Short mmCIF file of N, CA and C in Angstrom, two decimals:
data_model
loop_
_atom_site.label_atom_id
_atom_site.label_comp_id
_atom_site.label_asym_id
_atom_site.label_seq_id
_atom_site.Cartn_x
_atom_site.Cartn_y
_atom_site.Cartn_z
N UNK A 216 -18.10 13.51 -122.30
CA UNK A 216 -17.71 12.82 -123.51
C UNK A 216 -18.73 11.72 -123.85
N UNK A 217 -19.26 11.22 -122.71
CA UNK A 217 -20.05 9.62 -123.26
C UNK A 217 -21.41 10.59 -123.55
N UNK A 218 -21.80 11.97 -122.75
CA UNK A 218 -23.21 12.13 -123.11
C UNK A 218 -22.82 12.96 -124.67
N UNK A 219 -21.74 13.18 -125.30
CA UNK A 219 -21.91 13.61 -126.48
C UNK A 219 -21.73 12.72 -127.26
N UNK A 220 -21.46 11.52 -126.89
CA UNK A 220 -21.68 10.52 -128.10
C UNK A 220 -22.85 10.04 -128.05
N UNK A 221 -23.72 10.21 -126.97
CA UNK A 221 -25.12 9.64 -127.33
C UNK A 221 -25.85 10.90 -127.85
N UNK A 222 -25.67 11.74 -127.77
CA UNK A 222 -26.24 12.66 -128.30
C UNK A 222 -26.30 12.51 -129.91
N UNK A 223 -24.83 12.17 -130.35
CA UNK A 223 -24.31 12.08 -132.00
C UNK A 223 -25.19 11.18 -132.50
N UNK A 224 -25.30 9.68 -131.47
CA UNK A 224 -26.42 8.74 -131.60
C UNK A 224 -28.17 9.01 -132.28
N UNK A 225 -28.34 9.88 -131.74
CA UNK A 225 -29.91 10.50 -131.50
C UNK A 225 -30.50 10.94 -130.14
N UNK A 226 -31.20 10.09 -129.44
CA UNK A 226 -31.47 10.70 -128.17
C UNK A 226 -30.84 10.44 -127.42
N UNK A 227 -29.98 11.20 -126.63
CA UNK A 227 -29.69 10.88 -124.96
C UNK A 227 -30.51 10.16 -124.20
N UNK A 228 -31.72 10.89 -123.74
CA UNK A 228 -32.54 10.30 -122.93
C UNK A 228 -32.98 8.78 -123.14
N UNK A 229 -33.00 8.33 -124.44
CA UNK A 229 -33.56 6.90 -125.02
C UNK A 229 -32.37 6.52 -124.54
N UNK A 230 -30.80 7.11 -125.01
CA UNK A 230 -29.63 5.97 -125.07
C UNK A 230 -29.41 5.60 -123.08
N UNK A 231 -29.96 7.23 -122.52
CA UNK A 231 -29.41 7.18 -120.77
C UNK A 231 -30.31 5.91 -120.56
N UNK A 232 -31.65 5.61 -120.99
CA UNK A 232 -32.86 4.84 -120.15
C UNK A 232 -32.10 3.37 -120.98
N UNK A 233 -32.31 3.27 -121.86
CA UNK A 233 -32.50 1.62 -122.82
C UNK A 233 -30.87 1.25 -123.21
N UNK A 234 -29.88 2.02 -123.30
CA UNK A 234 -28.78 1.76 -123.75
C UNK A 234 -28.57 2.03 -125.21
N UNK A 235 -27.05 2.12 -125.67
CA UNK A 235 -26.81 3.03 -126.90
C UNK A 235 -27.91 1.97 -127.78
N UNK A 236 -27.71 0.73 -127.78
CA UNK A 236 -28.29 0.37 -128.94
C UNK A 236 -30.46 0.51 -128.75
N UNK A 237 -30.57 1.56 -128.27
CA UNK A 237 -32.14 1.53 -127.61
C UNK A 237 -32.92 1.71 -129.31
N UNK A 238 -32.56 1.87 -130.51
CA UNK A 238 -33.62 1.52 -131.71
C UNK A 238 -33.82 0.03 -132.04
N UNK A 239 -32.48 -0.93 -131.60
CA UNK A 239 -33.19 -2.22 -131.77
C UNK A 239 -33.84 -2.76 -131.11
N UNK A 240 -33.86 -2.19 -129.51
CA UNK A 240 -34.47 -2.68 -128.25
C UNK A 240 -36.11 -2.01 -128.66
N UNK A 241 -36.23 -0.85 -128.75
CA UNK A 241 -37.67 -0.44 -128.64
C UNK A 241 -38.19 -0.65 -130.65
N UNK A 242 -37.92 -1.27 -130.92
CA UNK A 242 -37.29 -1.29 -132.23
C UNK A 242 -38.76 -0.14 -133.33
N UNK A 243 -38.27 1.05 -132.85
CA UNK A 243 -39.15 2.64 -133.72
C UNK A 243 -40.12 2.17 -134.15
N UNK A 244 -40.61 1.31 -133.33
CA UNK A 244 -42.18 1.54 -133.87
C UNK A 244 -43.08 1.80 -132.50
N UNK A 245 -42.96 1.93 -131.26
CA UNK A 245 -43.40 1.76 -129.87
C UNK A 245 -44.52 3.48 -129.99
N UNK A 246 -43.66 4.61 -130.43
CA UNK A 246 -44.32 5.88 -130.27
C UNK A 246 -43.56 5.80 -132.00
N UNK A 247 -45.31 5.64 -132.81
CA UNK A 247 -44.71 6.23 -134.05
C UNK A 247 -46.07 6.95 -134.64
N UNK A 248 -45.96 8.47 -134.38
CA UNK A 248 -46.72 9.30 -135.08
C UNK A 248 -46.95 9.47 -136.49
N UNK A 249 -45.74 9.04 -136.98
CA UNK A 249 -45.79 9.15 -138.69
C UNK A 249 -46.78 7.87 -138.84
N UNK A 250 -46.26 7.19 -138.60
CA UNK A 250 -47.29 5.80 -138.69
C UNK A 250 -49.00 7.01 -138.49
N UNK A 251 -49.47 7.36 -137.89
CA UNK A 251 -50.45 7.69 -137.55
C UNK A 251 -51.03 9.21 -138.28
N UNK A 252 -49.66 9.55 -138.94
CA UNK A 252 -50.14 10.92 -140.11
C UNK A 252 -50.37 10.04 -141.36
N UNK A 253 -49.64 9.03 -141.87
CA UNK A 253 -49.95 8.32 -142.70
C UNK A 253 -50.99 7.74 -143.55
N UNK A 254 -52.29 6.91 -141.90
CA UNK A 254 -53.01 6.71 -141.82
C UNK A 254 -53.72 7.68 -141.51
N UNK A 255 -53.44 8.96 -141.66
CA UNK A 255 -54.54 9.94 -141.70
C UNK A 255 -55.42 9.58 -139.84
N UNK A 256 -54.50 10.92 -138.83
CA UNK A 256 -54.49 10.72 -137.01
C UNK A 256 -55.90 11.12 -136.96
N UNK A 257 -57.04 11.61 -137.69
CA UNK A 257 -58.10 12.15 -137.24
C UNK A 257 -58.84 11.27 -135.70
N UNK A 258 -58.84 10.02 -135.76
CA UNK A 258 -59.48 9.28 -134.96
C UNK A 258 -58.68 9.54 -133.47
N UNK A 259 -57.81 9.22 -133.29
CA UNK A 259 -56.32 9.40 -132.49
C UNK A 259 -56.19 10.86 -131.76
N UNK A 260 -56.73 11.73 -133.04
CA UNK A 260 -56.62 13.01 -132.25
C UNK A 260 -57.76 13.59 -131.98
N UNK A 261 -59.03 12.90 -132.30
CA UNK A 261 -60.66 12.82 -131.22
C UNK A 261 -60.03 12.49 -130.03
N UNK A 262 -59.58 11.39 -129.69
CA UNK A 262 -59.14 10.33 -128.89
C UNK A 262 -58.64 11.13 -127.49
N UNK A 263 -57.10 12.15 -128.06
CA UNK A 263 -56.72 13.19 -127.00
C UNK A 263 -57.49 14.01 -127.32
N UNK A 264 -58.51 14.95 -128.20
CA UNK A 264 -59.39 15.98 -127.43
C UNK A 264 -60.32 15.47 -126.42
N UNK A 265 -60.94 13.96 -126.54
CA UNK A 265 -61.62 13.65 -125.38
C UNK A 265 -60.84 14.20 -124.15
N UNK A 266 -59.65 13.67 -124.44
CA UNK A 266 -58.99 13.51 -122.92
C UNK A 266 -58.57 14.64 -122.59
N UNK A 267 -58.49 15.96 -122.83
CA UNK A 267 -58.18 16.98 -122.95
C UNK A 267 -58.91 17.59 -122.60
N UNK A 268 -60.58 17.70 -123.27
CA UNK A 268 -61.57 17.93 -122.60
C UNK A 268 -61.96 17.43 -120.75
N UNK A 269 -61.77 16.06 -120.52
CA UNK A 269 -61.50 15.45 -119.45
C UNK A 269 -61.20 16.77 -118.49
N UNK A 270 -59.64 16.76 -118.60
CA UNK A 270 -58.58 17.02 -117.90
C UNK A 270 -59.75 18.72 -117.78
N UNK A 271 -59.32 19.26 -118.53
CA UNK A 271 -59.96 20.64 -118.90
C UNK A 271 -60.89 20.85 -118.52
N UNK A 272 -61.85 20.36 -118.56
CA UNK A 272 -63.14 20.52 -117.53
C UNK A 272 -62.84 20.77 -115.78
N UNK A 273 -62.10 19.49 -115.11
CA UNK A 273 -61.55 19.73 -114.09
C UNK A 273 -60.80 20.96 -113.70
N UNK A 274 -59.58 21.58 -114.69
CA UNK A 274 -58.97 22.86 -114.50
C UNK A 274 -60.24 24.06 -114.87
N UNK A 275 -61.08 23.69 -115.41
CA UNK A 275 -61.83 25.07 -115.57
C UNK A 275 -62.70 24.74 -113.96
N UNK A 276 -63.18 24.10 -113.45
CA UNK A 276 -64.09 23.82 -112.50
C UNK A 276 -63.15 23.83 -110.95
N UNK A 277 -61.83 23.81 -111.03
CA UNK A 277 -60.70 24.39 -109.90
C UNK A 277 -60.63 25.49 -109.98
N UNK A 278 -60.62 26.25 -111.14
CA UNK A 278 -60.55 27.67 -111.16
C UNK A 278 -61.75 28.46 -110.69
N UNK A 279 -62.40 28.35 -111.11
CA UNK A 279 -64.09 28.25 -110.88
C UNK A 279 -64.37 28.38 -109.03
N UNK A 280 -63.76 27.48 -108.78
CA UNK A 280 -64.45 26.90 -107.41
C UNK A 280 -63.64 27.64 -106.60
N UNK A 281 -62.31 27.42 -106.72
CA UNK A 281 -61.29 27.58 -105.53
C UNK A 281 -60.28 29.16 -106.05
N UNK A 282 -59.57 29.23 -104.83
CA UNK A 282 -58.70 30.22 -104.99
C UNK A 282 -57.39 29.18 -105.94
N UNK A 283 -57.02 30.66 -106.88
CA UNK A 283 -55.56 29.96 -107.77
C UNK A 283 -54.93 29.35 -107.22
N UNK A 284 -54.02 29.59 -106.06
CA UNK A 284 -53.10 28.68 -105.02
C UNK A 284 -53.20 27.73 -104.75
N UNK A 285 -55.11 27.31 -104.77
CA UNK A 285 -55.44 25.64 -104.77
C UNK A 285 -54.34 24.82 -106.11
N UNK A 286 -54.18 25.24 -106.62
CA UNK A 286 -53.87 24.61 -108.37
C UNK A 286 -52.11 24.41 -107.72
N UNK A 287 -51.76 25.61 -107.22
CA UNK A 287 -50.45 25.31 -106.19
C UNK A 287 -50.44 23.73 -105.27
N UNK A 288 -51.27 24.33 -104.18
CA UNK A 288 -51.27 23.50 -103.20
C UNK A 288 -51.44 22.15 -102.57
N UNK A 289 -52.32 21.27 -104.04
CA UNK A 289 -52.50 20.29 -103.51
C UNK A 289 -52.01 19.82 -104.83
N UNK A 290 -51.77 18.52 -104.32
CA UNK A 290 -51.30 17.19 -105.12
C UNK A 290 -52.04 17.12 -106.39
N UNK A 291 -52.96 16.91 -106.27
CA UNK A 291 -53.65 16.48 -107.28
C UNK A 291 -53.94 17.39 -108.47
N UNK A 292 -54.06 18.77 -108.00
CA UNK A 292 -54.24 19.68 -108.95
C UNK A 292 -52.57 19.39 -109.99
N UNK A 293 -51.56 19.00 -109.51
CA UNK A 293 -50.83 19.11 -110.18
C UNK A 293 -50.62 18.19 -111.05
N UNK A 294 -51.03 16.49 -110.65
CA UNK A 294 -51.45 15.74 -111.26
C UNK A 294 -52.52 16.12 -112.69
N UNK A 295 -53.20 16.88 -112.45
CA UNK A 295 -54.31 17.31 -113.48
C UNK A 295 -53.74 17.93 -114.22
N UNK A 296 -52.85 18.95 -114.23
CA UNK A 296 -51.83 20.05 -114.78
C UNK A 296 -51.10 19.20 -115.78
N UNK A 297 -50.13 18.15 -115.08
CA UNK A 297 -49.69 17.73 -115.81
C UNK A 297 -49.88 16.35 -116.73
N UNK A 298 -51.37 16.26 -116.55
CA UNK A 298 -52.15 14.95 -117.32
C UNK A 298 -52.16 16.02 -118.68
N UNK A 299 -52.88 17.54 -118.53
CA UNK A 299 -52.99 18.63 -119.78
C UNK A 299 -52.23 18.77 -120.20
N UNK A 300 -51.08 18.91 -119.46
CA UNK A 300 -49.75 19.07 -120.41
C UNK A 300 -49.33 18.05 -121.28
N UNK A 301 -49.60 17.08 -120.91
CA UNK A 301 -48.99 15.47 -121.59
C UNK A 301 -49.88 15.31 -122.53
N UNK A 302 -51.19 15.80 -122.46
CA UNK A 302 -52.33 15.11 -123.75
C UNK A 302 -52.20 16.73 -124.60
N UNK A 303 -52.05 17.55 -124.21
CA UNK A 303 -51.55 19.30 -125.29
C UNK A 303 -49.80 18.51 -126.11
N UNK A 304 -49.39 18.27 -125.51
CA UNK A 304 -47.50 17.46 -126.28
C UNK A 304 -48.09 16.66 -126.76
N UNK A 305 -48.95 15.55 -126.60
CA UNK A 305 -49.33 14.54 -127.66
C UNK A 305 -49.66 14.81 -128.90
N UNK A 306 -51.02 15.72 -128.41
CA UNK A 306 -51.40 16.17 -129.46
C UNK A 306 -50.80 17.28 -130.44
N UNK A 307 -49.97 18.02 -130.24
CA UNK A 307 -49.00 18.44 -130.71
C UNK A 307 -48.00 18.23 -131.20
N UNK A 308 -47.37 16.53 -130.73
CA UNK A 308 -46.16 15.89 -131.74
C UNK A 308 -47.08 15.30 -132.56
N UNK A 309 -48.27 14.91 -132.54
CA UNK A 309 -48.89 14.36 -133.44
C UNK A 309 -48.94 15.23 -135.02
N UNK A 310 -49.00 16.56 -134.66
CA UNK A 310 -49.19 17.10 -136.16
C UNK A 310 -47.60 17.40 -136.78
N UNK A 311 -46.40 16.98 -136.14
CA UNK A 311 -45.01 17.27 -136.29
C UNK A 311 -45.00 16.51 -137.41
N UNK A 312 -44.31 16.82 -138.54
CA UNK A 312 -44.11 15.86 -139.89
C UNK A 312 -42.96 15.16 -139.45
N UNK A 313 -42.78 14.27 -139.64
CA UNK A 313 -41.50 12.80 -139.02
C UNK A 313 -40.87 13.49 -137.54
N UNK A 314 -42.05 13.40 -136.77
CA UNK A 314 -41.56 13.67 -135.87
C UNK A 314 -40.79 12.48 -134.77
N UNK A 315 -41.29 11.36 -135.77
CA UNK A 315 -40.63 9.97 -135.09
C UNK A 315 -38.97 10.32 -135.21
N UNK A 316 -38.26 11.43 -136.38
CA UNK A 316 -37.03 11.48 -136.07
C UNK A 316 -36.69 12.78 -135.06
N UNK A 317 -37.63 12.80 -133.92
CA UNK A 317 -37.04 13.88 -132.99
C UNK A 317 -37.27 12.91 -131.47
N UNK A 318 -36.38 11.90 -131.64
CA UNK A 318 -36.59 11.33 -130.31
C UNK A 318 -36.14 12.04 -129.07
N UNK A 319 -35.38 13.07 -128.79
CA UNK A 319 -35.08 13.67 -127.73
C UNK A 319 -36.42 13.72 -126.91
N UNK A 320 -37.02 14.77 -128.01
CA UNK A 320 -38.72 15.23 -127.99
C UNK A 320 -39.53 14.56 -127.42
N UNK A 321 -39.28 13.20 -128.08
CA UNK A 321 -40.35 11.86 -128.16
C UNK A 321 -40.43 11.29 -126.17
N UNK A 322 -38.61 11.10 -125.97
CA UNK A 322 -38.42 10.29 -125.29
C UNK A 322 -38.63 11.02 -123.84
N UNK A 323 -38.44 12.81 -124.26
CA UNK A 323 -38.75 13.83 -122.73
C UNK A 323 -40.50 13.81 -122.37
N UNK A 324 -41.07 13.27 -123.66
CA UNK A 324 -42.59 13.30 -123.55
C UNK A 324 -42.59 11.81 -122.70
N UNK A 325 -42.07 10.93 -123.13
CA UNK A 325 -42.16 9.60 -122.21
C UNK A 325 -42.46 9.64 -121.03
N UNK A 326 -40.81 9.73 -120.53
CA UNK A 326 -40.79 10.33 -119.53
C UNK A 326 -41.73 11.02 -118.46
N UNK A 327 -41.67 12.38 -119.51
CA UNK A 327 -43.18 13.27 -118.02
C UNK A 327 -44.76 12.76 -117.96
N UNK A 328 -44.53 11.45 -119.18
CA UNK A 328 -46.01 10.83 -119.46
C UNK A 328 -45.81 9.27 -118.09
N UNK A 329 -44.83 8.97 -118.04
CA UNK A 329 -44.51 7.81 -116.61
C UNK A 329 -44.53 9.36 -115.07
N UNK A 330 -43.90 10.17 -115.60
CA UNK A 330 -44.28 10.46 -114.03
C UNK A 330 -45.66 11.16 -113.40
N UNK A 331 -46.57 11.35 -114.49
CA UNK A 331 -47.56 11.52 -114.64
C UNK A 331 -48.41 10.63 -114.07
N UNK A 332 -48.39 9.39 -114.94
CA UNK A 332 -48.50 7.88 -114.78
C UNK A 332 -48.52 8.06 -112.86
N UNK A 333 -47.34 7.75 -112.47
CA UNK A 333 -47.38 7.42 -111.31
C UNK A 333 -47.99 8.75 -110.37
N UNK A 334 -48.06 9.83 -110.65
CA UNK A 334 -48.56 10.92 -109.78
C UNK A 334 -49.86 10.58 -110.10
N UNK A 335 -50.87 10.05 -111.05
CA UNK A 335 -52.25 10.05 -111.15
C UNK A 335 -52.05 8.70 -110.30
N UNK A 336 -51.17 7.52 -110.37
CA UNK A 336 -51.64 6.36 -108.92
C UNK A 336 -51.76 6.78 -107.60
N UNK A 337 -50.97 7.73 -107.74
CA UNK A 337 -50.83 7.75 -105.99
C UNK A 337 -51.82 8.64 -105.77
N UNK A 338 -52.19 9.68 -106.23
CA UNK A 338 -53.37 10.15 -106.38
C UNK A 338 -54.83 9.39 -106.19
N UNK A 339 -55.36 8.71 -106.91
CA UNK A 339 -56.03 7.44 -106.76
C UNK A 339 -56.15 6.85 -105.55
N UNK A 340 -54.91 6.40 -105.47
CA UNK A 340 -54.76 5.35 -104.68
C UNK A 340 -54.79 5.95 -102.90
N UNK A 341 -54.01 7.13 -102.79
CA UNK A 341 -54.10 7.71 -101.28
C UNK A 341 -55.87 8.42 -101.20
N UNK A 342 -55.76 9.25 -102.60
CA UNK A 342 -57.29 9.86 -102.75
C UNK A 342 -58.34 9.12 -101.52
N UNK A 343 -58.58 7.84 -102.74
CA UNK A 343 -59.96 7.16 -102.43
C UNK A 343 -59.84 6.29 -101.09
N UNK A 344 -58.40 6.08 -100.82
CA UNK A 344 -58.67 4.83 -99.69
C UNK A 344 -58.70 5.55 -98.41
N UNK A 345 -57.90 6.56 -98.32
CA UNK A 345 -57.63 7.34 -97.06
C UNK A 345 -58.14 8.66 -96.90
N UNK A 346 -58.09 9.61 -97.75
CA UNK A 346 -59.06 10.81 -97.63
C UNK A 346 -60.18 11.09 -97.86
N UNK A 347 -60.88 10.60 -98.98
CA UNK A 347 -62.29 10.44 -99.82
C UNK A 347 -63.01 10.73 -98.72
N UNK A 348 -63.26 10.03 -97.79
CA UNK A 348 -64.22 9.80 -96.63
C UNK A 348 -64.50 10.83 -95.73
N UNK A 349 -63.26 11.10 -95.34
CA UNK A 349 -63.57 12.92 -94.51
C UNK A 349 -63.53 13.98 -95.33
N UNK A 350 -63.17 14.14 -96.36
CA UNK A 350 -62.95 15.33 -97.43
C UNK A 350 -64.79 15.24 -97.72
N UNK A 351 -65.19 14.25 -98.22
CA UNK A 351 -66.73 14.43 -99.31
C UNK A 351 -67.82 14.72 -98.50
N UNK A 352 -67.49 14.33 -96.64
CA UNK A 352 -68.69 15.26 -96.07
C UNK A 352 -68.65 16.66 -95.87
N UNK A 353 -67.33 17.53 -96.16
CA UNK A 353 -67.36 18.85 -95.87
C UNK A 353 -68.18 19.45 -96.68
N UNK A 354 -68.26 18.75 -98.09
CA UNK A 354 -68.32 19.62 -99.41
C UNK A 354 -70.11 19.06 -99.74
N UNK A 355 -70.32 20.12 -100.47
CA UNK A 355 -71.66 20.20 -101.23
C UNK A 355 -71.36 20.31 -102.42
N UNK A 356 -72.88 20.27 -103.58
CA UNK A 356 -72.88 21.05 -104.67
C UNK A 356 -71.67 20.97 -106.08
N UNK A 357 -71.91 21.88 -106.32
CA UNK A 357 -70.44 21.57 -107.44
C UNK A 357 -68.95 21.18 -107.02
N UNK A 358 -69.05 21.81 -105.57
CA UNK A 358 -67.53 21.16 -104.80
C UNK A 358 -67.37 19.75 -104.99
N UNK A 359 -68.70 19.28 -104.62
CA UNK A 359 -68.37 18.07 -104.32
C UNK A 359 -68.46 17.05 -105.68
N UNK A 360 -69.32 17.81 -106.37
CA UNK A 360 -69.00 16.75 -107.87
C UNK A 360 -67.48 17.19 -108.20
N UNK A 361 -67.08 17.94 -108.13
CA UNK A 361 -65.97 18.28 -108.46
C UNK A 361 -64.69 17.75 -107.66
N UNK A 362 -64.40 17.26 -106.56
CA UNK A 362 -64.32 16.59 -105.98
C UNK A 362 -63.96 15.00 -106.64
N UNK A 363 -64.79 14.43 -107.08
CA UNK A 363 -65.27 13.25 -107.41
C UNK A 363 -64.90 13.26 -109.06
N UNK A 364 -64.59 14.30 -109.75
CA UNK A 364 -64.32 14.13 -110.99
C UNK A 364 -62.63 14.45 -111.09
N UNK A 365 -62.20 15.76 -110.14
CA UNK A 365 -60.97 15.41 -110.22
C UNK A 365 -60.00 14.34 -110.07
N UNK A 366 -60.34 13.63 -109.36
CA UNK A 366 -59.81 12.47 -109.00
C UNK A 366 -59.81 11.25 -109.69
N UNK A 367 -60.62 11.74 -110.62
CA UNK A 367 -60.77 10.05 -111.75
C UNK A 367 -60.65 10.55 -113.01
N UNK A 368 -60.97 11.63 -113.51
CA UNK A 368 -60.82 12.13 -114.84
C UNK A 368 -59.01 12.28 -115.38
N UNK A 369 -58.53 12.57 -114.16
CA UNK A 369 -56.80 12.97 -115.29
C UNK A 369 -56.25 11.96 -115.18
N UNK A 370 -56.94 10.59 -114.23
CA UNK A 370 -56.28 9.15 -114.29
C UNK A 370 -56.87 8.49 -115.80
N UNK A 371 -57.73 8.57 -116.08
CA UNK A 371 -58.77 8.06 -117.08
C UNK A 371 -57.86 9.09 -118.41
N UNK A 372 -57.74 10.32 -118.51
CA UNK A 372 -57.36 10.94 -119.77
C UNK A 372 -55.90 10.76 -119.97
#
């Protein structure tokens, strides 16, 4: 009963995180794409093909290098996965016409954009302080630039 009245509201997910009254709290302007079709997104959406490219380079250069299952198996590949996925939804609610009134949409993109967020820290953060060091003498060559770009590119895009 309470999740169908937030639903009647607009988003669940905004009303579960911020509370029913979450449009005066984040008050619709925090993620506003229309704002940014308005002003005509061309710049904005250079902005995520950079980062897209980023990310994308890395998944073409895992594929490239390693067996598919790598993209399974380790942490980070999934981190990268889902940095592409988050900057492909960006750029994709971006061309939505008022898509500022599909907050469900808006607020599930949040969301997998914070746990993203924190899977590219810990990434980072375990990466460089604790593995970096024995991992980068095994590797040569494109491994090893590759190596060195996964790890900073889907934090950066």
């Amino acid at each position: 009963k309470i999740m169908a009245e937030k639903v009647k509201q607009g988003s669940w997910c905004l009303a579960a995180i911020y509370g029913s009254d979450y449009e005066s709290k984040l008050g619709g302007r925090l993620i506003s794409f229309s704002q940014e079709q308005a002003e005509g997104n061309q710049k904005s959406q250079m902005i995520r093909l950079a980062a897209f490219l980023l990310v994308g380079f890395n998944f073409a250069t895992a594929v490239a290098l390693f067996p598919l299952i790598s993209l399974i198996a380790f942490f980070t590949n999934w981190c990268m996965m889902g940095s592409m996925f988050c900057v492909m939804m960006s750029a994709y609610f971006a061309t939505i016409p008022n898509i500022d009134q599909h907050k469900t949409k808006l607020a599930a993109l949040h969301i997998l954009l914070e746990f993203t967020f924190l899977f590219n820290l810990v990434t980072v953060l375990v990466y460089w302080t604790i593995i970096h060091s024995t991992v980068i003498d095994t590797f040569s060559g494109m491994v090893w630039v590759h190596m060195y770009i996964v790890h900073i590119f889907p934090a950066i895009a």
